[in-house]
Amino acid sequence: VVTSFVNKGFTVKGCVPSPSGVGVSYIHLECQGVNINLSFSEGGSLARQSVQMVRKWLAEFPVAANVVIALRSMLSQAKYDQPGVGGLSSYCLLCMVIHTCRATPQPHSADTLLFAFLHLFGQKFDYATHSINPNLATPVPKADASP
C-alpha cells in the first residue's frame, strides 16, 4: 500500500504497522502541501464498507471530491488537518460535504457547493446540539450520535 502512494508522488510522513505485522493500520501522507490521513482495519470489512460508501457518495455527487480537496488544502494551510490535535479528517470533511450536497438544491458546481458548505457550517449548523453521523453523512442530535 505504501509503495503505491509513493509511486504516485505522495510523501509518507508517518506509518503505523498493523497488529498482525502485515500491511499498515494508519498512514499519514503529504502531496503538494496537503496532508492526508488514512486508517485501515484488519480483515477489511469496515474498511471495505467505508470505501463502498465513499464511492456511492462520490458517484451521487461527483462535484464533492473537488470541494473536499479545496477544503483539505485550506485546512492544511491553517494547520487544522490533523485529527489527533483537533483537526478534521478527510472522511469527516467528506461527510460534511455530502450533507451539504443533500441540503443544497442541485449542487452542480464546485463553487456553489463550496459557498453552501461555508454558509451551512460557518453560520447555520448548531455545533452545541448536533454532530454529523459518519455512517449516514447527516446531522443527528448529540445525544443520538454514535461514539
PDB file of C-alpha atoms in Angstrom, residues 41-121:
ATOM      1  CA  SER A  41      -8.781  -2.203   9.653  1.00  0.00           C
ATOM      2  CA  GLU A  42      -7.755  -5.831   9.725  1.00  0.00           C
ATOM      3  CA  GLY A  43      -9.893  -8.102   7.603  1.00  0.00           C
ATOM      4  CA  GLY A  44     -11.115  -5.142   5.602  1.00  0.00           C
ATOM      5  CA  SER A  45     -14.823  -5.456   6.414  1.00  0.00           C
ATOM      6  CA  LEU A  46     -15.211  -1.975   7.931  1.00  0.00           C
ATOM      7  CA  ALA A  47     -12.702  -0.515   5.518  1.00  0.00           C
ATOM      8  CA  ARG A  48     -14.451  -2.166   2.578  1.00  0.00           C
ATOM      9  CA  GLN A  49     -17.833  -0.811   3.728  1.00  0.00           C
ATOM     10  CA  SER A  50     -16.386   2.675   4.092  1.00  0.00           C
ATOM     11  CA  VAL A  51     -14.812   2.559   0.637  1.00  0.00           C
ATOM     12  CA  GLN A  52     -18.106   1.402  -0.881  1.00  0.00           C
ATOM     13  CA  MET A  53     -19.983   4.192   0.911  1.00  0.00           C
ATOM     14  CA  VAL A  54     -17.482   6.824  -0.269  1.00  0.00           C
ATOM     15  CA  ARG A  55     -17.700   5.531  -3.852  1.00  0.00           C
ATOM     16  CA  LYS A  56     -21.509   5.664  -3.692  1.00  0.00           C
ATOM     17  CA  TRP A  57     -21.472   9.229  -2.361  1.00  0.00           C
ATOM     18  CA  LEU A  58     -18.984  10.406  -4.977  1.00  0.00           C
ATOM     19  CA  ALA A  59     -20.979   8.734  -7.752  1.00  0.00           C
ATOM     20  CA  GLU A  60     -24.086  10.518  -6.487  1.00  0.00           C
ATOM     21  CA  PHE A  61     -22.305  13.871  -6.066  1.00  0.00           C
ATOM     22  CA  PRO A  62     -19.160  13.939  -8.275  1.00  0.00           C
ATOM     23  CA  VAL A  63     -18.519  17.636  -7.543  1.00  0.00           C
ATOM     24  CA  ALA A  64     -17.979  16.772  -3.849  1.00  0.00           C
ATOM     25  CA  ALA A  65     -14.452  15.462  -4.484  1.00  0.00           C
ATOM     26  CA  ASN A  66     -13.220  18.849  -5.757  1.00  0.00           C
ATOM     27  CA  VAL A  67     -14.738  20.650  -2.787  1.00  0.00           C
ATOM     28  CA  VAL A  68     -13.166  18.219  -0.304  1.00  0.00           C
ATOM     29  CA  ILE A  69      -9.768  18.752  -1.939  1.00  0.00           C
ATOM     30  CA  ALA A  70     -10.155  22.542  -1.766  1.00  0.00           C
ATOM     31  CA  LEU A  71     -11.265  22.401   1.868  1.00  0.00           C
ATOM     32  CA  ARG A  72      -8.437  19.992   2.786  1.00  0.00           C
ATOM     33  CA  SER A  73      -5.972  22.439   1.265  1.00  0.00           C
ATOM     34  CA  MET A  74      -7.438  25.325   3.292  1.00  0.00           C
ATOM     35  CA  LEU A  75      -7.411  23.274   6.496  1.00  0.00           C
ATOM     36  CA  SER A  76      -3.827  22.202   5.818  1.00  0.00           C
ATOM     37  CA  GLN A  77      -2.675  25.801   5.407  1.00  0.00           C
ATOM     38  CA  ALA A  78      -4.346  26.712   8.706  1.00  0.00           C
ATOM     39  CA  LYS A  79      -2.896  23.577  10.415  1.00  0.00           C
ATOM     40  CA  TYR A  80      -6.383  22.163  11.104  1.00  0.00           C
ATOM     41  CA  ASP A  81      -5.888  18.984   9.103  1.00  0.00           C
ATOM     42  CA  GLN A  82      -4.617  16.721  11.910  1.00  0.00           C
ATOM     43  CA  PRO A  83      -7.472  14.887  13.699  1.00  0.00           C
ATOM     44  CA  GLY A  84      -5.184  13.884  16.568  1.00  0.00           C
ATOM     45  CA  VAL A  85      -4.829  17.518  17.623  1.00  0.00           C
ATOM     46  CA  GLY A  86      -8.373  18.750  16.970  1.00  0.00           C
ATOM     47  CA  GLY A  87      -8.381  18.980  13.175  1.00  0.00           C
ATOM     48  CA  LEU A  88     -10.769  17.336  10.711  1.00  0.00           C
ATOM     49  CA  SER A  89     -10.115  14.021   8.996  1.00  0.00           C
ATOM     50  CA  SER A  90     -10.719  13.674   5.274  1.00  0.00           C
ATOM     51  CA  TYR A  91     -13.593  11.289   5.976  1.00  0.00           C
ATOM     52  CA  CYS A  92     -15.273  13.727   8.380  1.00  0.00           C
ATOM     53  CA  LEU A  93     -14.868  16.504   5.853  1.00  0.00           C
ATOM     54  CA  LEU A  94     -16.383  14.311   3.141  1.00  0.00           C
ATOM     55  CA  CYS A  95     -19.380  13.540   5.401  1.00  0.00           C
ATOM     56  CA  MET A  96     -19.916  17.269   5.920  1.00  0.00           C
ATOM     57  CA  VAL A  97     -19.656  17.983   2.177  1.00  0.00           C
ATOM     58  CA  ILE A  98     -22.075  15.152   1.341  1.00  0.00           C
ATOM     59  CA  HIS A  99     -24.555  16.541   3.874  1.00  0.00           C
ATOM     60  CA  THR A 100     -24.195  19.934   2.185  1.00  0.00           C
ATOM     61  CA  CYS A 101     -24.868  18.307  -1.208  1.00  0.00           C
ATOM     62  CA  ARG A 102     -28.071  16.798   0.134  1.00  0.00           C
ATOM     63  CA  ALA A 103     -29.139  20.067   1.754  1.00  0.00           C
ATOM     64  CA  THR A 104     -28.371  22.197  -1.326  1.00  0.00           C
ATOM     65  CA  PRO A 105     -30.758  22.206  -4.275  1.00  0.00           C
ATOM     66  CA  GLN A 106     -28.803  20.994  -7.296  1.00  0.00           C
ATOM     67  CA  PRO A 107     -25.150  21.368  -6.193  1.00  0.00           C
ATOM     68  CA  HIS A 108     -23.874  21.232  -9.788  1.00  0.00           C
ATOM     69  CA  SER A 109     -20.708  23.290  -9.473  1.00  0.00           C
ATOM     70  CA  ALA A 110     -17.812  23.247  -7.031  1.00  0.00           C
ATOM     71  CA  ASP A 111     -18.089  26.982  -6.322  1.00  0.00           C
ATOM     72  CA  THR A 112     -21.813  26.754  -5.488  1.00  0.00           C
ATOM     73  CA  LEU A 113     -21.192  23.769  -3.239  1.00  0.00           C
ATOM     74  CA  LEU A 114     -18.207  25.394  -1.537  1.00  0.00           C
ATOM     75  CA  PHE A 115     -20.208  28.535  -0.714  1.00  0.00           C
ATOM     76  CA  ALA A 116     -23.133  26.405   0.505  1.00  0.00           C
ATOM     77  CA  PHE A 117     -20.738  24.416   2.719  1.00  0.00           C
ATOM     78  CA  LEU A 118     -19.203  27.567   4.205  1.00  0.00           C
ATOM     79  CA  HIS A 119     -22.650  29.061   4.835  1.00  0.00           C
ATOM     80  CA  LEU A 120     -24.043  25.872   6.378  1.00  0.00           C
ATOM     81  CA  PHE A 121     -21.108  25.034   8.636  1.00  0.00           C
TER      82      PHE A 121
END
